C-alpha cells in the first residue's frame, strides 16, 4: 500500500512538472513578440538552377557593416544560368533597372545607365562559384536585391530590411 502511495506521488510530481513546463513555453511567444526583430549582418544566399534565391528576406542593423556570402549552387553553365546579387537603393525603380541591365551583356548585365541605383553587387557567378562582398546600409528601410541575368529578377528578388 505504501509503495502504491509513493508511486502515485511520483506520477503526480512528473505530471505537474510537465504542466509547469508547458506553461512556461506558452508564455514565451508573447515575450518574444515585444522584443526587437532578430537581426544578423551576415547574409548567406544561394542561387539555384531553378532561378531562385534560397532566402529572400533578411533583417539587418543599419549603419553597421554587412557581410554577404553569395554562392551559385547550380550546375548549369554561366552563359545560360549565371547569377549575381545586386543590392539597390531604397528609391530605385527595380523594373527599369532590371530591364536595362538585362540588355547590358557586355558589362555582365549591369547597366551603366543606372549605376547610381546600386549599393553593392557581386560578380556574375557560374556554377559552384562564391563571392563575399561587404557593404553598409546607412539608413533604416527596405532595400531590394535582385539577380540581373536576363529574365531572372522577377523570381530572383528579395528584401533586406535595415532597422
Ligand atoms: Cu540569376
XYZ file of N, CA, C and O and ligand atoms in Angstrom:
653
model
N 0.834 -1.216 0.000
C 0.000 0.000 0.000
C 0.866 1.261 0.000
O 0.647 2.206 -0.735
N 1.919 1.235 0.861
C 2.815 2.396 0.945
C 3.510 2.622 -0.400
O 3.670 3.758 -0.851
N 3.884 1.464 -0.998
C 4.543 1.561 -2.312
C 3.650 2.196 -3.365
O 4.096 2.989 -4.172
N 2.379 1.823 -3.307
C 1.412 2.384 -4.265
C 1.321 3.906 -4.083
O 1.337 4.674 -5.035
N 1.254 4.297 -2.798
C 1.177 5.737 -2.497
C 2.397 6.487 -3.054
O 2.280 7.528 -3.693
N 3.563 5.894 -2.831
C 4.804 6.510 -3.329
C 4.776 6.634 -4.853
O 5.130 7.671 -5.416
N 4.301 5.522 -5.480
C 4.255 5.511 -6.940
C 3.331 6.605 -7.451
O 3.649 7.316 -8.389
N 2.174 6.751 -6.785
C 1.205 7.778 -7.208
C 1.791 9.183 -7.044
O 1.634 10.039 -7.917
N 2.480 9.384 -5.911
C 3.104 10.685 -5.670
C 4.115 10.993 -6.766
O 4.185 12.096 -7.299
N 4.877 9.960 -7.120
C 5.887 10.089 -8.157
C 5.263 10.524 -9.484
O 5.665 11.487 -10.116
N 4.174 9.800 -9.857
C 3.467 10.116 -11.100
C 2.939 11.551 -11.064
O 3.093 12.306 -12.001
N 2.331 11.895 -9.912
C 1.755 13.237 -9.771
C 2.830 14.320 -9.960
O 2.615 15.322 -10.634
N 4.009 14.062 -9.368
C 5.104 15.026 -9.486
C 5.515 15.207 -10.948
O 5.692 16.323 -11.425
N 5.624 14.088 -11.667
C 6.011 14.167 -13.076
C 4.983 14.965 -13.880
O 5.325 15.851 -14.645
N 3.688 14.644 -13.618
C 2.620 15.331 -14.358
C 2.645 16.832 -14.086
O 2.566 17.637 -15.005
N 2.815 17.188 -12.800
C 2.786 18.623 -12.501
C 4.020 19.335 -13.058
O 3.925 20.471 -13.516
N 5.156 18.645 -13.042
C 6.354 19.238 -13.651
C 6.116 19.481 -15.130
O 6.436 20.511 -15.663
N 5.501 18.447 -15.758
C 5.229 18.544 -17.186
C 4.344 19.725 -17.502
O 4.626 20.469 -18.430
N 3.306 19.916 -16.685
C 2.391 21.022 -16.993
C 3.053 22.369 -16.713
O 2.793 23.336 -17.393
N 3.935 22.412 -15.710
C 4.681 23.652 -15.454
C 5.498 24.062 -16.669
O 5.523 25.217 -17.074
N 6.143 23.035 -17.259
C 6.968 23.309 -18.434
C 6.121 23.863 -19.575
O 6.499 24.794 -20.247
N 4.935 23.254 -19.740
C 4.040 23.705 -20.811
C 3.697 25.175 -20.630
O 3.721 25.961 -21.551
N 3.386 25.547 -19.357
C 3.018 26.931 -19.081
C 4.129 27.892 -19.484
O 3.874 28.916 -20.094
N 5.365 27.522 -19.149
C 6.460 28.451 -19.436
C 6.710 28.574 -20.937
O 7.078 29.626 -21.423
N 6.472 27.463 -21.700
C 6.680 27.581 -23.153
C 5.559 28.391 -23.805
O 5.815 29.091 -24.773
N 4.336 28.278 -23.275
C 3.256 29.059 -23.898
C 3.407 30.542 -23.609
O 2.938 31.374 -24.358
N 4.087 30.877 -22.519
C 4.295 32.293 -22.206
C 5.336 32.928 -23.118
O 5.289 34.108 -23.381
N 6.261 32.127 -23.602
C 7.402 32.665 -24.359
C 7.047 33.554 -25.566
O 7.581 34.638 -25.666
N 6.128 33.094 -26.461
C 5.877 33.905 -27.656
C 5.511 35.348 -27.367
O 5.979 36.247 -28.049
N 4.685 35.591 -26.333
C 4.278 36.964 -26.027
C 5.483 37.805 -25.612
O 5.549 38.997 -25.921
N 6.446 37.204 -24.910
C 7.644 37.938 -24.508
C 8.486 38.270 -25.743
O 8.968 39.377 -25.885
N 8.634 37.271 -26.656
C 9.442 37.459 -27.857
C 8.840 38.536 -28.765
O 9.554 39.322 -29.348
N 7.501 38.552 -28.855
C 6.836 39.483 -29.762
C 7.118 40.940 -29.412
O 7.177 41.786 -30.289
N 7.320 41.213 -28.127
C 7.546 42.606 -27.730
C 9.002 43.036 -27.933
O 9.322 44.209 -27.857
N 9.876 42.064 -28.200
C 11.284 42.410 -28.419
C 11.524 42.876 -29.848
O 10.707 42.638 -30.732
N 12.666 43.519 -30.089
C 13.021 43.972 -31.437
C 13.254 42.756 -32.340
O 13.646 41.699 -31.860
N 12.985 42.894 -33.668
C 13.205 41.759 -34.573
C 14.658 41.306 -34.568
O 15.569 42.116 -34.368
N 14.840 40.014 -34.768
C 16.186 39.443 -34.773
C 16.962 39.933 -35.992
O 16.445 39.896 -37.110
N 18.158 40.393 -35.774
C 18.960 40.863 -36.908
C 20.251 40.061 -37.001
O 20.746 39.536 -36.005
N 20.770 39.961 -38.236
C 22.111 39.437 -38.439
C 22.701 40.152 -39.631
O 22.062 40.277 -40.675
N 23.920 40.668 -39.462
C 24.557 41.361 -40.574
C 25.426 40.428 -41.409
O 26.264 40.877 -42.187
N 25.245 39.123 -41.219
C 25.891 38.138 -42.094
C 24.786 37.462 -42.912
O 23.900 36.822 -42.351
N 24.818 37.658 -44.226
C 23.775 37.124 -45.101
C 24.373 36.030 -45.974
O 25.348 36.273 -46.678
N 23.785 34.845 -45.898
C 24.210 33.728 -46.746
C 23.119 33.469 -47.776
O 21.996 33.135 -47.405
N 23.455 33.635 -49.039
C 22.456 33.457 -50.103
C 23.007 32.496 -51.158
O 24.181 32.583 -51.534
N 22.119 31.604 -51.616
C 22.490 30.712 -52.717
C 21.559 30.970 -53.896
O 20.355 31.164 -53.709
N 22.117 30.939 -55.099
C 21.312 30.994 -56.315
C 21.262 29.595 -56.905
O 22.258 28.861 -56.849
N 20.098 29.207 -57.434
C 19.941 27.818 -57.888
C 19.568 27.749 -59.368
O 19.199 28.754 -59.974
N 19.664 26.538 -59.924
C 19.352 26.318 -61.340
C 17.870 26.530 -61.670
O 17.514 26.680 -62.833
N 17.000 26.511 -60.654
C 15.593 26.800 -60.942
C 15.292 28.292 -60.771
O 14.146 28.685 -60.538
N 16.347 29.110 -60.913
C 16.202 30.564 -60.954
C 15.625 31.127 -59.670
O 14.690 31.910 -59.685
N 16.197 30.703 -58.546
C 15.708 31.199 -57.261
C 16.858 31.502 -56.321
O 17.910 30.874 -56.396
N 16.625 32.454 -55.407
C 17.484 32.619 -54.246
C 16.911 31.733 -53.142
O 15.686 31.679 -52.977
N 17.775 31.055 -52.392
C 17.244 30.185 -51.331
C 16.650 30.987 -50.176
O 15.790 30.489 -49.456
N 17.091 32.238 -49.998
C 16.491 33.106 -48.973
C 16.212 34.476 -49.587
O 17.037 34.988 -50.346
N 15.072 35.045 -49.245
C 14.694 36.316 -49.876
C 14.325 37.394 -48.864
O 13.846 38.448 -49.239
N 14.531 37.129 -47.591
C 14.145 38.106 -46.585
C 15.173 38.142 -45.464
O 15.487 37.110 -44.866
N 15.717 39.339 -45.223
C 16.742 39.498 -44.186
C 16.450 40.753 -43.380
O 15.881 41.718 -43.901
N 16.847 40.728 -42.120
C 16.759 41.929 -41.291
C 18.146 42.216 -40.729
O 18.760 41.342 -40.113
N 18.623 43.439 -40.984
C 19.987 43.800 -40.586
C 19.960 45.093 -39.762
O 18.946 45.785 -39.720
N 21.107 45.404 -39.164
C 21.237 46.678 -38.452
C 21.825 47.709 -39.409
O 22.870 47.458 -40.033
N 21.153 48.844 -39.546
C 21.683 49.907 -40.398
C 22.922 50.529 -39.742
O 23.090 50.461 -38.523
N 23.790 51.077 -40.562
C 24.977 51.761 -40.058
C 26.097 50.827 -39.642
O 27.146 51.281 -39.177
N 25.874 49.509 -39.766
C 26.923 48.542 -39.423
C 27.240 47.690 -40.629
O 26.356 47.386 -41.427
N 28.497 47.289 -40.762
C 28.926 46.549 -41.946
C 28.175 45.221 -42.109
O 27.954 44.500 -41.140
N 27.801 44.961 -43.343
C 27.107 43.712 -43.689
C 28.063 42.853 -44.508
O 28.760 43.357 -45.391
N 28.111 41.558 -44.200
C 28.882 40.605 -44.999
C 27.893 39.729 -45.745
O 27.060 39.069 -45.132
N 27.970 39.769 -47.069
C 27.054 38.962 -47.890
C 27.863 37.884 -48.608
O 28.762 38.195 -49.392
N 27.560 36.631 -48.273
C 28.216 35.493 -48.935
C 27.253 34.936 -49.973
O 26.171 34.472 -49.618
N 27.649 35.009 -51.232
C 26.757 34.514 -52.289
C 27.410 33.337 -53.014
O 28.588 33.393 -53.364
N 26.634 32.285 -53.222
C 27.108 31.102 -53.941
C 26.133 30.758 -55.056
O 24.925 30.728 -54.830
N 26.655 30.510 -56.241
C 25.838 29.913 -57.298
C 25.911 28.404 -57.075
O 26.919 27.760 -57.361
N 24.824 27.856 -56.531
C 24.796 26.442 -56.139
C 24.368 25.528 -57.290
O 24.187 24.323 -57.084
N 24.201 26.087 -58.476
C 23.743 25.285 -59.604
C 24.869 24.573 -60.330
O 26.034 24.638 -59.914
N 24.487 23.871 -61.395
C 25.487 23.173 -62.231
C 25.424 23.648 -63.692
O 26.307 23.344 -64.486
N 24.402 24.406 -64.036
C 24.264 24.877 -65.416
C 25.308 25.962 -65.717
O 25.720 26.696 -64.830
N 25.738 26.058 -66.996
C 26.824 26.990 -67.319
C 26.460 28.471 -67.123
O 25.281 28.842 -67.194
N 27.487 29.270 -66.898
C 27.349 30.718 -66.680
C 26.540 31.383 -67.796
O 25.713 32.258 -67.535
N 26.767 30.952 -69.037
C 26.134 31.602 -70.187
C 24.614 31.444 -70.186
O 23.900 32.269 -70.750
N 24.117 30.361 -69.580
C 22.664 30.150 -69.586
C 22.027 30.338 -68.210
O 20.830 30.578 -68.123
N 22.809 30.205 -67.135
C 22.224 30.288 -65.789
C 23.188 30.957 -64.809
O 23.400 30.496 -63.695
N 23.765 32.110 -65.253
C 24.630 32.872 -64.348
C 23.764 33.599 -63.321
O 22.596 33.896 -63.577
N 24.347 33.838 -62.138
C 23.615 34.582 -61.102
C 24.525 35.632 -60.465
O 25.740 35.421 -60.329
N 23.894 36.727 -60.058
C 24.596 37.706 -59.226
C 23.622 38.191 -58.153
O 22.448 37.810 -58.146
N 24.138 39.007 -57.246
C 23.281 39.694 -56.267
C 23.594 41.167 -56.391
O 24.751 41.582 -56.242
N 22.575 41.962 -56.702
C 22.741 43.406 -56.795
C 21.777 44.044 -55.800
O 20.567 43.845 -55.875
N 22.336 44.786 -54.835
C 21.533 45.460 -53.811
C 21.279 46.885 -54.276
O 22.227 47.609 -54.606
N 20.000 47.255 -54.321
C 19.621 48.553 -54.881
C 19.248 49.571 -53.805
O 18.790 49.204 -52.720
N 19.410 50.840 -54.168
C 18.999 51.946 -53.287
C 17.494 51.859 -53.024
O 16.743 51.340 -53.844
N 17.082 52.461 -51.893
C 15.669 52.400 -51.499
C 14.719 52.917 -52.583
O 13.695 52.334 -52.858
N 15.085 54.018 -53.200
C 14.173 54.639 -54.158
C 14.306 54.110 -55.584
O 13.649 54.622 -56.492
N 15.119 53.114 -55.794
C 15.386 52.647 -57.166
C 14.132 52.040 -57.798
O 13.358 51.368 -57.125
N 13.969 52.299 -59.101
C 12.890 51.645 -59.854
C 13.430 50.289 -60.307
O 14.210 50.200 -61.249
N 13.037 49.249 -59.605
C 13.632 47.922 -59.799
C 13.402 47.417 -61.226
O 14.314 46.903 -61.874
N 12.191 47.600 -61.732
C 11.878 47.095 -63.070
C 12.712 47.804 -64.147
O 13.250 47.164 -65.050
N 12.824 49.134 -64.035
C 13.612 49.913 -65.001
C 15.075 49.475 -64.962
O 15.706 49.244 -65.992
N 15.596 49.332 -63.746
C 16.986 48.904 -63.577
C 17.207 47.507 -64.165
O 18.148 47.270 -64.912
N 16.296 46.600 -63.844
C 16.458 45.204 -64.278
C 16.329 45.076 -65.793
O 17.080 44.322 -66.431
N 15.409 45.821 -66.389
C 15.194 45.759 -67.830
C 16.417 46.276 -68.585
O 16.869 45.661 -69.563
N 16.969 47.400 -68.103
C 18.167 47.957 -68.757
C 19.364 47.023 -68.559
O 20.152 46.794 -69.491
N 19.486 46.449 -67.387
C 20.627 45.574 -67.094
C 20.581 44.276 -67.894
O 21.618 43.745 -68.303
N 19.385 43.784 -68.149
C 19.238 42.542 -68.914
C 19.808 42.693 -70.327
O 20.221 41.716 -70.951
N 19.853 43.944 -70.827
C 20.378 44.203 -72.184
C 21.881 44.455 -72.178
O 22.484 44.555 -73.246
N 22.474 44.598 -71.004
C 23.880 45.018 -70.914
C 24.822 43.808 -70.792
O 25.577 43.678 -69.822
N 24.771 42.947 -71.811
C 25.573 41.716 -71.754
C 27.069 42.006 -71.662
O 27.801 41.354 -70.902
N 27.508 43.042 -72.381
C 28.949 43.363 -72.438
C 29.502 43.816 -71.086
O 30.699 43.745 -70.839
N 28.612 44.298 -70.186
C 29.068 44.685 -68.841
C 28.469 43.731 -67.786
O 28.133 44.148 -66.674
N 28.384 42.447 -68.142
C 27.881 41.411 -67.227
C 26.511 41.735 -66.648
O 26.248 41.505 -65.465
N 25.650 42.282 -67.493
C 24.257 42.561 -67.129
C 24.104 43.575 -65.992
O 23.237 43.451 -65.143
N 24.997 44.561 -65.994
C 24.833 45.717 -65.099
C 24.813 46.951 -66.001
O 25.828 47.280 -66.618
N 23.675 47.607 -66.092
C 23.566 48.761 -66.977
C 24.331 49.973 -66.433
O 24.227 50.295 -65.248
N 25.068 50.630 -67.330
C 25.768 51.866 -66.947
C 24.784 53.005 -66.653
O 25.120 53.963 -65.966
N 23.588 52.892 -67.201
C 22.623 53.992 -67.102
C 22.140 54.226 -65.677
O 21.780 55.337 -65.311
N 22.097 53.166 -64.880
C 21.505 53.297 -63.543
C 22.489 52.894 -62.449
O 22.103 52.355 -61.411
N 23.752 53.194 -62.691
C 24.818 52.771 -61.783
C 24.623 53.372 -60.376
O 24.997 52.759 -59.373
N 23.986 54.557 -60.314
C 23.793 55.208 -59.004
C 22.711 54.506 -58.172
O 22.565 54.789 -56.987
N 21.948 53.614 -58.799
C 20.949 52.830 -58.044
C 21.597 51.706 -57.233
O 20.943 51.109 -56.383
N 22.864 51.407 -57.528
C 23.497 50.232 -56.922
C 24.221 50.579 -55.622
O 25.042 51.500 -55.590
N 23.920 49.829 -54.578
C 24.662 49.967 -53.310
C 25.814 48.969 -53.288
O 26.927 49.286 -52.883
N 25.554 47.743 -53.712
C 26.583 46.692 -53.697
C 26.230 45.637 -54.734
O 25.054 45.458 -55.061
N 27.240 44.955 -55.242
C 26.979 43.900 -56.220
C 28.068 42.846 -56.193
O 29.226 43.133 -55.902
N 27.656 41.610 -56.472
C 28.655 40.562 -56.683
C 28.930 40.506 -58.187
O 28.215 41.103 -58.979
N 29.922 39.749 -58.558
C 30.155 39.447 -59.966
C 29.067 38.474 -60.431
O 28.366 37.884 -59.611
N 28.977 38.308 -61.740
C 28.094 37.273 -62.277
C 28.827 35.941 -62.088
O 29.931 35.746 -62.599
N 28.219 35.042 -61.302
C 28.914 33.805 -60.940
C 28.394 32.602 -61.727
O 27.195 32.473 -61.967
N 29.316 31.737 -62.083
C 28.981 30.477 -62.735
C 28.790 29.380 -61.695
O 28.900 29.623 -60.490
N 28.483 28.159 -62.135
C 28.189 27.047 -61.215
C 29.323 26.790 -60.218
O 30.493 26.745 -60.594
N 28.966 26.670 -58.952
C 29.929 26.353 -57.902
C 30.773 27.525 -57.430
O 31.562 27.381 -56.498
N 30.602 28.705 -58.030
C 31.418 29.859 -57.631
C 30.780 30.606 -56.460
O 29.554 30.631 -56.319
N 31.645 31.219 -55.644
C 31.185 32.003 -54.492
C 31.892 33.343 -54.465
O 33.014 33.470 -54.965
N 31.251 34.308 -53.873
C 31.903 35.596 -53.642
C 31.347 36.210 -52.372
O 30.154 36.077 -52.062
N 32.211 36.885 -51.634
C 31.790 37.606 -50.427
C 31.967 39.095 -50.674
O 33.030 39.531 -51.129
N 30.926 39.872 -50.405
C 31.041 41.325 -50.505
C 30.649 41.948 -49.171
O 29.923 41.330 -48.377
N 31.166 43.139 -48.940
C 30.846 43.856 -47.698
C 30.333 45.250 -48.048
O 30.866 45.895 -48.957
N 29.307 45.653 -47.348
C 28.744 46.983 -47.566
C 27.949 47.386 -46.320
O 27.767 46.575 -45.403
N 27.509 48.634 -46.319
C 26.742 49.145 -45.175
C 25.472 49.813 -45.690
O 25.524 50.512 -46.697
N 24.356 49.540 -45.041
C 23.121 50.264 -45.339
C 23.011 51.375 -44.301
O 22.798 51.104 -43.118
N 23.193 52.611 -44.757
C 23.335 53.725 -43.801
C 22.023 54.073 -43.103
O 22.029 54.457 -41.938
N 20.917 53.945 -43.845
C 19.631 54.348 -43.255
C 18.688 53.157 -43.105
O 18.713 52.252 -43.940
N 17.814 53.188 -42.091
C 16.782 52.154 -41.994
C 15.873 52.183 -43.214
O 15.696 53.232 -43.830
N 15.303 51.057 -43.553
C 14.383 50.989 -44.689
C 14.456 49.633 -45.355
O 15.148 48.728 -44.873
N 13.726 49.504 -46.477
C 13.702 48.233 -47.210
C 14.492 48.374 -48.500
O 14.241 49.284 -49.295
N 15.428 47.474 -48.680
C 16.305 47.507 -49.848
C 16.086 46.220 -50.650
O 16.162 45.119 -50.108
N 15.830 46.390 -51.948
C 15.597 45.235 -52.809
C 16.929 44.715 -53.342
O 17.824 45.501 -53.663
N 17.042 43.395 -53.417
C 18.187 42.819 -54.136
C 17.672 41.877 -55.213
O 16.638 41.222 -55.038
N 18.366 41.871 -56.345
C 17.934 41.038 -57.477
C 19.147 40.391 -58.143
O 20.289 40.778 -57.904
N 18.845 39.406 -58.988
C 19.830 38.887 -59.926
C 19.493 39.531 -61.270
O 18.332 39.529 -61.683
N 20.494 40.104 -61.931
C 20.218 40.864 -63.162
C 20.396 40.046 -64.440
O 20.270 40.590 -65.538
N 20.695 38.750 -64.331
C 20.775 37.911 -65.527
C 19.399 37.978 -66.214
O 18.366 37.944 -65.534
N 19.376 38.090 -67.564
C 18.110 38.309 -68.256
C 16.998 37.337 -67.829
O 17.206 36.126 -67.819
N 15.856 37.916 -67.451
C 14.678 37.127 -67.085
C 14.657 36.625 -65.656
O 13.662 36.061 -65.216
N 15.734 36.833 -64.911
C 15.793 36.249 -63.558
C 15.137 37.094 -62.472
O 14.653 36.559 -61.478
N 15.137 38.428 -62.620
C 14.805 39.302 -61.480
C 13.385 39.114 -60.960
O 13.138 39.334 -59.781
N 12.460 38.685 -61.829
C 11.073 38.548 -61.369
C 10.989 37.474 -60.277
O 10.292 37.627 -59.279
N 11.747 36.396 -60.455
C 11.791 35.340 -59.419
C 12.928 35.555 -58.431
O 12.806 35.213 -57.268
N 14.060 36.058 -58.942
C 15.240 36.197 -58.073
C 15.270 37.611 -57.499
O 16.002 38.484 -57.976
N 14.444 37.801 -56.475
C 14.282 39.120 -55.876
C 14.047 38.938 -54.393
O 13.306 38.039 -53.992
N 14.677 39.766 -53.575
C 14.451 39.680 -52.131
C 14.550 41.051 -51.496
O 14.838 42.047 -52.169
N 14.294 41.088 -50.207
C 14.284 42.352 -49.469
C 15.212 42.250 -48.255
O 15.147 41.285 -47.501
N 16.051 43.266 -48.114
C 16.830 43.415 -46.877
C 16.205 44.568 -46.106
O 16.154 45.696 -46.605
N 15.713 44.264 -44.920
C 15.133 45.310 -44.085
C 16.194 45.769 -43.092
O 16.706 44.967 -42.304
N 16.535 47.056 -43.160
C 17.516 47.616 -42.229
C 16.769 48.360 -41.131
O 15.855 49.138 -41.423
N 17.116 48.079 -39.875
C 16.421 48.755 -38.761
C 17.385 49.613 -37.969
O 18.592 49.536 -38.150
Cu 20.156 34.608 -61.751
